[in-house]
Each structure stands twice: as C-alpha cells, then as structure tokens.
mmCIF file of C-alpha atoms and ligand atoms in Angstrom:
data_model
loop_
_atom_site.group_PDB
_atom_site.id
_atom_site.type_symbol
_atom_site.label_atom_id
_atom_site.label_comp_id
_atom_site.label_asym_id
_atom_site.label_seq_id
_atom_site.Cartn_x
_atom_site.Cartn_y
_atom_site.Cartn_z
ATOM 1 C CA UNK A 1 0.000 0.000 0.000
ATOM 2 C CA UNK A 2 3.020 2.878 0.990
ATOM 3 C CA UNK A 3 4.532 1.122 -1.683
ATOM 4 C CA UNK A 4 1.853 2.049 -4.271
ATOM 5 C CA UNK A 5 1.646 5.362 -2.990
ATOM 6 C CA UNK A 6 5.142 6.334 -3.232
ATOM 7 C CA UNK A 7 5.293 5.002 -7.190
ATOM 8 C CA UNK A 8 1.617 6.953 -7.339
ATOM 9 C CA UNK A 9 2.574 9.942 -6.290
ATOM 10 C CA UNK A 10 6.690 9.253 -8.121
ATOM 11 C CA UNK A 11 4.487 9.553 -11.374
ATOM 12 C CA UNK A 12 2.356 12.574 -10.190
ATOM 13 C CA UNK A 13 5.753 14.503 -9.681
ATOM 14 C CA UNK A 14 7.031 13.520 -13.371
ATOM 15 C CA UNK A 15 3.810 14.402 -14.671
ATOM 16 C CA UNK A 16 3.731 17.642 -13.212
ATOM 17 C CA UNK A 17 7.453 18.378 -14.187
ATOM 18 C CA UNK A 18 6.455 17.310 -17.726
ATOM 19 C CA UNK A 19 3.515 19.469 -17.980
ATOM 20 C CA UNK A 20 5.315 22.705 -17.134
ATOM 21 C CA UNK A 21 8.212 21.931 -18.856
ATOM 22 C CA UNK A 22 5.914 21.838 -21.871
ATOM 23 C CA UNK A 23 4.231 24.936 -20.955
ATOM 24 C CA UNK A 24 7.552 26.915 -19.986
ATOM 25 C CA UNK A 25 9.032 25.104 -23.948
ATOM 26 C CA UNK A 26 5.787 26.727 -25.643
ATOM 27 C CA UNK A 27 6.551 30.300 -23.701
ATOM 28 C CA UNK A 28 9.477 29.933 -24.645
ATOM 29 C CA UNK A 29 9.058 29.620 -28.309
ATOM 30 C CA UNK A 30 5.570 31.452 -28.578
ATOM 31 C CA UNK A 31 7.167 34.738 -29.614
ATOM 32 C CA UNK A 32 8.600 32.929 -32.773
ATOM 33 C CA UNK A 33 5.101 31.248 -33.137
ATOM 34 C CA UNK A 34 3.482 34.704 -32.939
ATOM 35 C CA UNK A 35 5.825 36.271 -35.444
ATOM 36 C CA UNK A 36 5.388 33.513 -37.948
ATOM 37 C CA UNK A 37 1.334 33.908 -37.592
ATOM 38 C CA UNK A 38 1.995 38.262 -38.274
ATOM 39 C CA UNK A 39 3.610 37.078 -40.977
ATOM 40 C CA UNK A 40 1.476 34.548 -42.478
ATOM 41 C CA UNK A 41 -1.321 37.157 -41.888
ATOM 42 C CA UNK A 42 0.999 40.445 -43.664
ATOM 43 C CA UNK A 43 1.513 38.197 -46.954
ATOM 44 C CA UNK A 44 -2.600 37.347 -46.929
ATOM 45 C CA UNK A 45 -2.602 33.511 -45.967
ATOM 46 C CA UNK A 46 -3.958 33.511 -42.411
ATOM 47 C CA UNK A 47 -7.858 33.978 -42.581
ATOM 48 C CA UNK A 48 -8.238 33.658 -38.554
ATOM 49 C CA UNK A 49 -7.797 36.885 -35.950
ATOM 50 C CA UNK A 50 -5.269 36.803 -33.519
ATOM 51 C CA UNK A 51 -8.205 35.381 -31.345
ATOM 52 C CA UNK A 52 -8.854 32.400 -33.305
ATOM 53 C CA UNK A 53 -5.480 31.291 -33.686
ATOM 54 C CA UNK A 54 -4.927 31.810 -29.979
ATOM 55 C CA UNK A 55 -7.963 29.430 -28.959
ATOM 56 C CA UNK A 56 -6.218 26.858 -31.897
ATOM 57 C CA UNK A 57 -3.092 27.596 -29.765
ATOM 58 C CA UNK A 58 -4.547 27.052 -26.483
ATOM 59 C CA UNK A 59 -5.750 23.647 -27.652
ATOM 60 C CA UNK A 60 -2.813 22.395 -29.608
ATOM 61 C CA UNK A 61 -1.479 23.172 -26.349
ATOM 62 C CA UNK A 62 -3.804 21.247 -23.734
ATOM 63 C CA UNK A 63 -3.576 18.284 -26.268
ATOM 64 C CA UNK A 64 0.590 18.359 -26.161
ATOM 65 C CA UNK A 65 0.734 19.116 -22.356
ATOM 66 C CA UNK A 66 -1.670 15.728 -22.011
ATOM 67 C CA UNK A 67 -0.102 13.472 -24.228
ATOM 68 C CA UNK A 68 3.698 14.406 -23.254
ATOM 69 C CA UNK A 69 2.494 13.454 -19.749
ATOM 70 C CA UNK A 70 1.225 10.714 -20.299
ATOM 71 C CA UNK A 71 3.976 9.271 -22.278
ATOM 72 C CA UNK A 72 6.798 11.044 -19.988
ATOM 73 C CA UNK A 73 5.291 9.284 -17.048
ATOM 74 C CA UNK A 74 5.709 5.952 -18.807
ATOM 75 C CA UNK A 75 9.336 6.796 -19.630
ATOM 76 C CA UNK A 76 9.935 7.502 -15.752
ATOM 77 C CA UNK A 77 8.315 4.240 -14.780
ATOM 78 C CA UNK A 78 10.886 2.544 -17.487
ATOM 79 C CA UNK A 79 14.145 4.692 -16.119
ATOM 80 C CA UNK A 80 13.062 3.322 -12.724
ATOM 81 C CA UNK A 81 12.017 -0.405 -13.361
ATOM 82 C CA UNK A 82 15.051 -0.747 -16.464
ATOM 83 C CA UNK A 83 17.802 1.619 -15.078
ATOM 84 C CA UNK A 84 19.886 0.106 -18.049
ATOM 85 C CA UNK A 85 17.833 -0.862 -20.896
ATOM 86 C CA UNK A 86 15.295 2.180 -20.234
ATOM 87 C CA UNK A 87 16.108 3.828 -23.201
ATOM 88 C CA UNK A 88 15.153 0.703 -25.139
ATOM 89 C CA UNK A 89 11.505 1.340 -23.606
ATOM 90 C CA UNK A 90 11.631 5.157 -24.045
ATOM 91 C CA UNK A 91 12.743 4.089 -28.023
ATOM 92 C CA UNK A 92 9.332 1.637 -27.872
ATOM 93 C CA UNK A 93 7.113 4.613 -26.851
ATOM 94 C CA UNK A 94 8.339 6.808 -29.139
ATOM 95 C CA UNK A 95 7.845 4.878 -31.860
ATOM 96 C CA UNK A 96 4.380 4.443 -30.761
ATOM 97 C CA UNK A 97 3.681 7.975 -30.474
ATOM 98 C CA UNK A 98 4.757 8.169 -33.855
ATOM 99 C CA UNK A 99 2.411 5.670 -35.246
ATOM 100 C CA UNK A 100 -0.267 7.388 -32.953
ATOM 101 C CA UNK A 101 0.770 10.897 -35.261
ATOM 102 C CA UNK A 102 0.199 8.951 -38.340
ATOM 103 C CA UNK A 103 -2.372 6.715 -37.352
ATOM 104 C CA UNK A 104 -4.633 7.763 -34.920
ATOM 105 C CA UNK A 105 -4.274 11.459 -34.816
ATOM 106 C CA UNK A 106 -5.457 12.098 -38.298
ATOM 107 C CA UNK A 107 -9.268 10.702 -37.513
ATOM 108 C CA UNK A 108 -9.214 11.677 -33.738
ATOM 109 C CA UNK A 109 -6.958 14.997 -33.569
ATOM 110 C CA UNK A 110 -7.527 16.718 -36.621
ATOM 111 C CA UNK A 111 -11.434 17.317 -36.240
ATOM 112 C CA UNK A 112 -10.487 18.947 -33.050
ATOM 113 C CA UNK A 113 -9.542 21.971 -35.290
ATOM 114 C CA UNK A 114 -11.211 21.490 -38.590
ATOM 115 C CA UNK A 115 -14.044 19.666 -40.431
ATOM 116 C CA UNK A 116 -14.129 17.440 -42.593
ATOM 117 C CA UNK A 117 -16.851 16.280 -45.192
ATOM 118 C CA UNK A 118 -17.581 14.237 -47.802
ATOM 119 C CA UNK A 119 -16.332 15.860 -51.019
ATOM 120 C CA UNK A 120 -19.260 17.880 -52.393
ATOM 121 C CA UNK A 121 -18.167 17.590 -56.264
ATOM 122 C CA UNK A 122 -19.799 14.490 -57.234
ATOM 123 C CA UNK A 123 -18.033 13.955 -60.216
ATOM 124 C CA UNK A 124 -14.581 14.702 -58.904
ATOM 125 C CA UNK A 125 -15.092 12.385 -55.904
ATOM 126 C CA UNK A 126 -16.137 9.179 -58.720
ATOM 127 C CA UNK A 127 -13.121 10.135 -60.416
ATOM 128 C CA UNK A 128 -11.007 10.190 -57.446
ATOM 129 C CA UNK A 129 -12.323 7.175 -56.129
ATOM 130 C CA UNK A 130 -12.004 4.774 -59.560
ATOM 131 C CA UNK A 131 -8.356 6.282 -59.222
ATOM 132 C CA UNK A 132 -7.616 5.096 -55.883
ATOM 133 C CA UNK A 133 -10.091 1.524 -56.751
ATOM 134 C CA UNK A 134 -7.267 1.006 -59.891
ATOM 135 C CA UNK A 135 -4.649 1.379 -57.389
ATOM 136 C CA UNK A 136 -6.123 -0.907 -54.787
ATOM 137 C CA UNK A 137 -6.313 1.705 -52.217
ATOM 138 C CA UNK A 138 -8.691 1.043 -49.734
ATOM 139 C CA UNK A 139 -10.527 4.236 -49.237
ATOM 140 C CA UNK A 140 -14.795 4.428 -49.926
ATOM 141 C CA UNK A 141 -14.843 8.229 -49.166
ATOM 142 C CA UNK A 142 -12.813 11.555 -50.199
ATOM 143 C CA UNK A 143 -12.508 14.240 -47.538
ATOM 144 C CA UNK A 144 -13.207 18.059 -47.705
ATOM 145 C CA UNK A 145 -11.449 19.881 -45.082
ATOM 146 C CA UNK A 146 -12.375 23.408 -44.381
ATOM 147 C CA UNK A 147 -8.252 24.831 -44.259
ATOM 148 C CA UNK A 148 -9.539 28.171 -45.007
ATOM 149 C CA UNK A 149 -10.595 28.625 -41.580
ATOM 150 C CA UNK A 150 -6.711 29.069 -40.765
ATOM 151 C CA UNK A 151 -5.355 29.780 -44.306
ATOM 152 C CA UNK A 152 -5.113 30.257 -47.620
ATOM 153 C CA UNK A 153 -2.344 27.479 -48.220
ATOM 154 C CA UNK A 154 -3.357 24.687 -50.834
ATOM 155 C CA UNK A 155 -2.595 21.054 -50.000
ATOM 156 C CA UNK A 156 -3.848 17.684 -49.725
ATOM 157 C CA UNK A 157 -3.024 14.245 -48.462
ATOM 158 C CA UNK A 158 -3.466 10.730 -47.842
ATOM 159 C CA UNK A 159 -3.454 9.735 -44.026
ATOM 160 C CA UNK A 160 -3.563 6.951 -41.571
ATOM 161 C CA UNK A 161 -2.480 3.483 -41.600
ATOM 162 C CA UNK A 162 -4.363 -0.065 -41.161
ATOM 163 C CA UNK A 163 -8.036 1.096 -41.881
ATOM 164 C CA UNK A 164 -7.889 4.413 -40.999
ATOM 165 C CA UNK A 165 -6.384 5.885 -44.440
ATOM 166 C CA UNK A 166 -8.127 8.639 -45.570
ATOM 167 C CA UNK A 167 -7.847 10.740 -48.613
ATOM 168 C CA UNK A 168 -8.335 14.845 -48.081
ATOM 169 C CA UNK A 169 -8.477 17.831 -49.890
ATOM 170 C CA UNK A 170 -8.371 21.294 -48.733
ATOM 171 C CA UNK A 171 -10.538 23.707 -50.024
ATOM 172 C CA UNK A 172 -8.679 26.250 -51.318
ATOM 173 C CA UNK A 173 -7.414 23.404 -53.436
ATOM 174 C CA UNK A 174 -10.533 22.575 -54.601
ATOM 175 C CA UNK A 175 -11.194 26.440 -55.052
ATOM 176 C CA UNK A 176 -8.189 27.054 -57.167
ATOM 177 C CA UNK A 177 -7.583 23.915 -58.853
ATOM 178 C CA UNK A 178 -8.867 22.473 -62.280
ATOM 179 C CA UNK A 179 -10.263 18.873 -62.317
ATOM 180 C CA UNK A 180 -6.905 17.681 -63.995
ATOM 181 C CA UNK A 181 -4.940 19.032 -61.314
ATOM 182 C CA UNK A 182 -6.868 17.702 -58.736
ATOM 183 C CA UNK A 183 -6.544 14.374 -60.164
ATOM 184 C CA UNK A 184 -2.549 14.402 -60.194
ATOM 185 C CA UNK A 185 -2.352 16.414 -56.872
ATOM 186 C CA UNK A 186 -4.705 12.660 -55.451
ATOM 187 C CA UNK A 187 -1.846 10.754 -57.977
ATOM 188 C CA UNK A 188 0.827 12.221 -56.004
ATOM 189 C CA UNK A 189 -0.986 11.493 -52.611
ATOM 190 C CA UNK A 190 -1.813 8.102 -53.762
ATOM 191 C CA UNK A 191 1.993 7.062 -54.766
ATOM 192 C CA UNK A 192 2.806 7.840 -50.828
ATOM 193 C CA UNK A 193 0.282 5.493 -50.336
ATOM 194 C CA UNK A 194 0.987 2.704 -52.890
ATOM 195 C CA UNK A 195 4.778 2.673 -52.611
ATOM 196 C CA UNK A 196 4.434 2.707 -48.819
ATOM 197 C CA UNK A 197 6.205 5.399 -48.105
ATOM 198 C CA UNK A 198 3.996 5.975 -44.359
ATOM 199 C CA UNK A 199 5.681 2.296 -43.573
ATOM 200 C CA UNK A 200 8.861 2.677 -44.747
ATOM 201 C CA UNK A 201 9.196 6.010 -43.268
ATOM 202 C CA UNK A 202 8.316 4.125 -39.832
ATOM 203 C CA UNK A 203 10.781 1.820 -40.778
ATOM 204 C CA UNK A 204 13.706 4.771 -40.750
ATOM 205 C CA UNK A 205 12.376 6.551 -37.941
ATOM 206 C CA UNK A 206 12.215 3.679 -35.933
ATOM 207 C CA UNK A 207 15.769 2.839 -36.555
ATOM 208 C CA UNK A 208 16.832 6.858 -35.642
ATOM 209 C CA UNK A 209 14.762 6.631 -32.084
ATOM 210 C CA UNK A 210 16.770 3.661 -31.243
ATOM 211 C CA UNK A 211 20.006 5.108 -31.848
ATOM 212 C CA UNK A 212 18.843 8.570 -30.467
ATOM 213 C CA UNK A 213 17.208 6.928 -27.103
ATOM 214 C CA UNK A 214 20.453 4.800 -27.254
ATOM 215 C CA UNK A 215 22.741 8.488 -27.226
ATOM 216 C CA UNK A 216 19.876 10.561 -24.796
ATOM 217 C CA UNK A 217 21.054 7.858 -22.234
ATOM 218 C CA UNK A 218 24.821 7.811 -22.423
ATOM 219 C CA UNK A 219 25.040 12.042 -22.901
ATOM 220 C CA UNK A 220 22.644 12.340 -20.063
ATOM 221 C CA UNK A 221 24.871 10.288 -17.588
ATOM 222 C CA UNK A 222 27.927 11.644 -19.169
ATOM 223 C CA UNK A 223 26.556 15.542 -18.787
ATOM 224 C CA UNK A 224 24.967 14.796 -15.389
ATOM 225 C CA UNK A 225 28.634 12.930 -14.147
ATOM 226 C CA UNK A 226 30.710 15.917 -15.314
ATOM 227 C CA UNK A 227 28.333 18.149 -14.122
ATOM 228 C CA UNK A 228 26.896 17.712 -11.050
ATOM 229 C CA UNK A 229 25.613 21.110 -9.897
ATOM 230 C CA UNK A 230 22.768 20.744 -12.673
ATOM 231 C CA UNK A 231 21.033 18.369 -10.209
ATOM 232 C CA UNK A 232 20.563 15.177 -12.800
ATOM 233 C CA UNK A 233 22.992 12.986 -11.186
ATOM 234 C CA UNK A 234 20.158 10.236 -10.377
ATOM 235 C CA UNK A 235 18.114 9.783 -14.046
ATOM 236 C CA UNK A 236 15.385 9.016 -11.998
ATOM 237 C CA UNK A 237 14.931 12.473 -10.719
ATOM 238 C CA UNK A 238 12.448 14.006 -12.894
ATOM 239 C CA UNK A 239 14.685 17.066 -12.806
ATOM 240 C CA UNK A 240 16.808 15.159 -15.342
ATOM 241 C CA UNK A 241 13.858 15.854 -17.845
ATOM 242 C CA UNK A 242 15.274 19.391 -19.363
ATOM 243 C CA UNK A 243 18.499 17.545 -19.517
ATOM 244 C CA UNK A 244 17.151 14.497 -21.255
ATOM 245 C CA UNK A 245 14.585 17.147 -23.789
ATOM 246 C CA UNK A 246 17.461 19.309 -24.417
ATOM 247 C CA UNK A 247 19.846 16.444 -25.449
ATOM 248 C CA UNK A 248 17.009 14.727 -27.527
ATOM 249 C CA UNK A 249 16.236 18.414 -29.292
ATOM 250 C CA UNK A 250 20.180 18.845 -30.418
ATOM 251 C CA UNK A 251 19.802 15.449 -31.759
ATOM 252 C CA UNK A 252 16.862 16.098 -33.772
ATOM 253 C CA UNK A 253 18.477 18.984 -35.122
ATOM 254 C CA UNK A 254 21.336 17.652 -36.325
ATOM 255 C CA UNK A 255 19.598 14.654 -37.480
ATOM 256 C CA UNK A 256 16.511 16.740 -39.691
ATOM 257 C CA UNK A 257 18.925 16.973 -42.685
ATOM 258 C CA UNK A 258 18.566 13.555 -43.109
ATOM 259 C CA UNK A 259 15.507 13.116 -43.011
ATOM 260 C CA UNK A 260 14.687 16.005 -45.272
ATOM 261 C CA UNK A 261 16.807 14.538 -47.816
ATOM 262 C CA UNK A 262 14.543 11.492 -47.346
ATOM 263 C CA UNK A 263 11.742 13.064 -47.412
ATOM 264 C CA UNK A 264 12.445 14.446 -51.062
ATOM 265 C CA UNK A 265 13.311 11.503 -52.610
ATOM 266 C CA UNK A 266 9.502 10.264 -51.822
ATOM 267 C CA UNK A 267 8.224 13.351 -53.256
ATOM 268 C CA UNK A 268 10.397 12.517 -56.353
ATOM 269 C CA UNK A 269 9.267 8.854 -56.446
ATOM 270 C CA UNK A 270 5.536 10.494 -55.287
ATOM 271 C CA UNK A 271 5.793 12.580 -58.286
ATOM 272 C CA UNK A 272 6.575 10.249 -60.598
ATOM 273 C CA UNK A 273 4.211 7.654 -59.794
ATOM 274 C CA UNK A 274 1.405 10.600 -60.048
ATOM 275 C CA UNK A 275 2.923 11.210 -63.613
ATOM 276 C CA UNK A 276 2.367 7.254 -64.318
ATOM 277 C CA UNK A 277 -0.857 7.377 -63.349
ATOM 278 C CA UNK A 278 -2.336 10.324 -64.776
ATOM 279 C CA UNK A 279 -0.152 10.428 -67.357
ATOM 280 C CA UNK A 280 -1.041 14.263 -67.627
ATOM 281 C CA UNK A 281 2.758 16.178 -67.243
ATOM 282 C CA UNK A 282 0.825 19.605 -68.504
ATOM 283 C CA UNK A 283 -1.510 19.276 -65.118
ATOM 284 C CA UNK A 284 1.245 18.150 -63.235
ATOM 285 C CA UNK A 285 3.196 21.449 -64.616
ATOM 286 C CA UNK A 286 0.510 23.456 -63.781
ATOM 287 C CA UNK A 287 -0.230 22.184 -60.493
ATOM 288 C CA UNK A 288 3.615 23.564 -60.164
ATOM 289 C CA UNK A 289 3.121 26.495 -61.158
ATOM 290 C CA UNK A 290 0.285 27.028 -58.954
ATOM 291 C CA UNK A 291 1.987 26.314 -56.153
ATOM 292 C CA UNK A 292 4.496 28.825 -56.811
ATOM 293 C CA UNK A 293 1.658 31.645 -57.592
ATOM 294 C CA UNK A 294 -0.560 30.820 -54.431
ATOM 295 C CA UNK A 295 1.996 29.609 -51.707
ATOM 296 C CA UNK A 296 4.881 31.476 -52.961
ATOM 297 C CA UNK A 297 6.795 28.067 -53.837
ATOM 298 C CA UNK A 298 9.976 29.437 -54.920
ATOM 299 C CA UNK A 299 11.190 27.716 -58.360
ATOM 300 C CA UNK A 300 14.813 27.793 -57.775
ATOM 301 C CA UNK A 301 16.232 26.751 -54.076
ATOM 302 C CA UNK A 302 19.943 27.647 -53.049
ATOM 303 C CA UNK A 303 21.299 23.959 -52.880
ATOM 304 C CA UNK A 304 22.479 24.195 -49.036
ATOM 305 C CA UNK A 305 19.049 25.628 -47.861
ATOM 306 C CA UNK A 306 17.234 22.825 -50.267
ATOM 307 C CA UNK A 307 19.761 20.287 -48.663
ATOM 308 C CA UNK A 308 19.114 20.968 -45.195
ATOM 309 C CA UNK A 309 15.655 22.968 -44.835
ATOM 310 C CA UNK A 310 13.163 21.152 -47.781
ATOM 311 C CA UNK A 311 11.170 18.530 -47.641
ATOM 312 C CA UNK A 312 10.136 18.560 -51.181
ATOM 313 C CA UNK A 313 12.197 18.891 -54.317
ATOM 314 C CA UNK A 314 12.452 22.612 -55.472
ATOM 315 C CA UNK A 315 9.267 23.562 -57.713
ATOM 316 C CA UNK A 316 12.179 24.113 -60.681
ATOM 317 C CA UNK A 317 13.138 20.741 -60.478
ATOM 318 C CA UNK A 318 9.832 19.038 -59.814
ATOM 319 C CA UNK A 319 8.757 20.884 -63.282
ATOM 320 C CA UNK A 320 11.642 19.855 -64.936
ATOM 321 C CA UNK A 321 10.815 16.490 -64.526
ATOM 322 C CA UNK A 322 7.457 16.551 -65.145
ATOM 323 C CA UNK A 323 9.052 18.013 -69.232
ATOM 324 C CA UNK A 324 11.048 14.993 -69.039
ATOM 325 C CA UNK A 325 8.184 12.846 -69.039
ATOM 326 C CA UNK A 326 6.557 14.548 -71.792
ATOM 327 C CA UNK A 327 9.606 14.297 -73.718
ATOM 328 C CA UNK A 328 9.817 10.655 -73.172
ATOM 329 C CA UNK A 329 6.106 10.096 -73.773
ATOM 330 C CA UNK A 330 5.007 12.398 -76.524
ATOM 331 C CA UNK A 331 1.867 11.021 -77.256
ATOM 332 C CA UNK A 332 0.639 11.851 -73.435
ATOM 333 C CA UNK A 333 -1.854 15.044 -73.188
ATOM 334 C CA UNK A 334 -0.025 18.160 -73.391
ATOM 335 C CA UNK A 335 3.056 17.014 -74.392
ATOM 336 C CA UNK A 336 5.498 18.042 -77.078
HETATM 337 ZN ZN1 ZN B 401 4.002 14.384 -51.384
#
C-alpha cells in the first residue's frame, strides 16, 4: 500500500514536471510562433484573428501538455524499473507515439480543429475514387477539409495506416484547382500510399529513435557525471527531464537533414508515380506552377538551404521532370 503510494505519487511529480516543462518550452518559443502567424497574416494567408489562432493555440497546447504526460510518465516508470535498458523502452514509446501521429491522430486529432466532409463535387469524388479503386487503395470516401478557416495554403493528403487511411483535400485546393490538377495532386498522394512510403518512413524513424534513445542515455549520464551542480545525477529524478529534452532536441536537429533529404526523394518517387498514373505532365506542370503563384513556392532553391531545410524537391526541379516525361512520352496530353 506505501509502496503504491510512493510510485503513485513518483508519477504525479514527473507528470507535473512534464507538464510545465511543456508549458515553460511553448513560452518559450511562442514569440517565434506569434511572429510567424503576423507574418502569415501580412503576406494574406492567415484567414483567422489573432483570437482564433490563440484558442487553436490554447488547444494544440492542452492536447501536447496531455499526451507528453502521459507518455513522460511511462518513460519515468521505465528509467526506474530498467535503469539500463530504459532507453530501449523510451525508443518503444516513441515509436508508438509516432504511429499514434500517423495513425490515430489524423481521424481523432484533426477534427479537433477542422471539419471534414464528404467531397461535395460528385463527379470529382467518382473520379477520385475509380483512381484510388485502380490502385487498390482502400478508401470508400474523399474528404473536404475546411483549411480556409486558418489559411489560404493549398494542399492535400493521404493519411492513416491499417483502416484508418483517408484521402483529403483542402478547399482552397478545390477552389483554385482544375479537375486535372486535382486528379494528379490525389496521384501524387496516392503514390505515398501505394509505394508505402507511411511504412517505410516508420521503418527509418524507428531505426533513428533507437540510436537517439540509445545516445539521450549515455550524454545524459555523461553531462549529469561531469556536471553535477545541474542536479541530474540520479536519471530518476524528474529534474533530469530538461536535460534528457534538451539532449534529444540537439539530436533532432542535427539529425533533420537527413531526413529532409529522405523526405524528397519520396516526393520525387511520389511525383513520378502521379505522372504514371495520370499520365497528364501539362496538369502536373501546372499544379507547379500554382503552387508557386498561391503559396509562394519558390522555383529555384539555393542547394544548401534545399539540402538541409526542404522537404520537397524545389518547384524548378519538380517541373523539370514533369518536361522529361513529356519528352519521353510524346503522345501523353499536353506534351510536345
Ligand atoms: Zn508528397
């Protein structure tokens, strides 16, 4: 019973160190946040007042302060119960939360801050849908999201894993965007979906939480051995959590070139799979150059900021390529 208590009221304290650790991280970084909304709102794509994005805030907040305790609590209970292998745990639930970002938070999260509805364009949803059925995509509906409540961005995407998948379209795509370019925007969305590219991304991320719990561990004991006065010389302290968060965020940092430069080469297999299937390079062109005109895609990308800032190919190249199929395949529409 004391026993209980103690580990009860153990994970009370590391939930409550979590939680305002999250809190004093968003202060932290709010003024960024707020400068990048000013912006957003100076060049015309934010559609919400500064009172609406601060109630989106507010809840994007509640929602990370909840789930980081949870899921820092469980950590704890590992560093206590594994003092050795912990970080093979810690690697286990972060993994999980990933699949939970790519799996679960799609159908349960997102509606927290948008709607979604079946796509009101008959025709374009039959379209989509004999697409997707050609492709073997299991998805009966296409989704409408309402994105103009925050912006004016264009995008669209294919989400979720093991039944949840769902295919959804902004509407300020649908606004701006011809049938044709609809359709290879979906091909694009449907090659992340056909060439796996949600599992195989797993795959790699999996395989970078491992190694990054693996270095959290040995640079926290390291840090807290040589440095004793910053009071994380027992890792079961939750005072070791800024420690553990900070060494976990240089990590990240150094480790989102890497991924970025994995992320394009999807976008260019994405791409090209979209060009396969629609076998349209003119809407695929356009789509481009829309982009460019309505989210102020930039065509040409200094090669160090591409290398270690983009997730997608430069809209210069992604053209480029998109002439390169029509070169190959004259007889496809609006080639040659
Ligand atoms: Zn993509």
């Amino acid at each position: 019973m004391l026993a209980s208590r103690t580990t009860a009221s153990a994970n009370l304290k590391v939930a409550i160190v979590a939680v305002l650790l999250t809190a004093a991280l968003y202060a932290g970084t709010f003024p960024l946040a707020l400068y990048a909304f000013l912006r957003e709102r100076r060049f015309g794509f934010a559609t919400q007042g500064l009172g609406a994005w601060l109630s989106d805030q507010g809840k994007g907040l509640l929602v990370g302060a909840l789930l980081q305790a949870i899921l820092v609590t469980v950590v704890y209970v590992a560093i206590r119960k594994l003092p050795r292998l912990w970080w093979l745990a810690g690697a286990g639930i972060g993994v999980l939360f990933v699949i939970f970002v790519l799996a679960v938070a799609p159908v349960v999260v997102d509606p927290l801050f948008n709607t979604f509805r079946p796509l009101r364009d008959a025709d374009l949803r039959a379209r989509i849908l004999k697409m997707a059925r050609t492709r073997r995509i299991p998805a009966d509906e296409v989704y409408e999201m309402d994105a103009s409540r925050q912006s004016r961005h264009t995008n669209a995407y294919v989400a979720g894993l093991l039944g949840s998948q769902r295919i959804v379209l902004y509407d300020t795509l649908l606004e701006r965007f011809a049938p044709r370019e609809i359709e290879f925007v979906m091909a694009h969305e449907m090659g992340h979906y056909v060439l796996r590219h949600i599992w195989r991304s797993i795959v790699w991320a999996t395989l970078a939480i491992v190694l990054g719990a693996f270095l959290v561990d040995r640079l926290a004991r390291a840090a807290a051995a040589r440095f004793p006065s910053i009071g994380a010389g027992s890792l079961e302290s939750p005072a070791s959590l800024p420690l553990l968060v900070l060494i976990a965020s240089v990590l990240f940092v150094l480790l989102t070139p890497l991924a970025n430069a994995y992320s394009r080469r999807l976008e260019r297999e994405a791409d090209r799979f979209g060009l396969e299937l629609t076998r349209d390079p003119l809407a695929a062109a356009s789509c481009f150059v829309k982009f460019a005109r309505y989210d102020l895609g930039i065509f040409r990308v200094d090669p160090w900021v591409e290398a270690i800032l983009y997730t997608h190919p430069s809209l210069g190249e992604r053209i480029q390529a998109a002439r390169e199929y029509a070169r190959i395949h004259p007889e496809a529409p609006g080639a040659g």
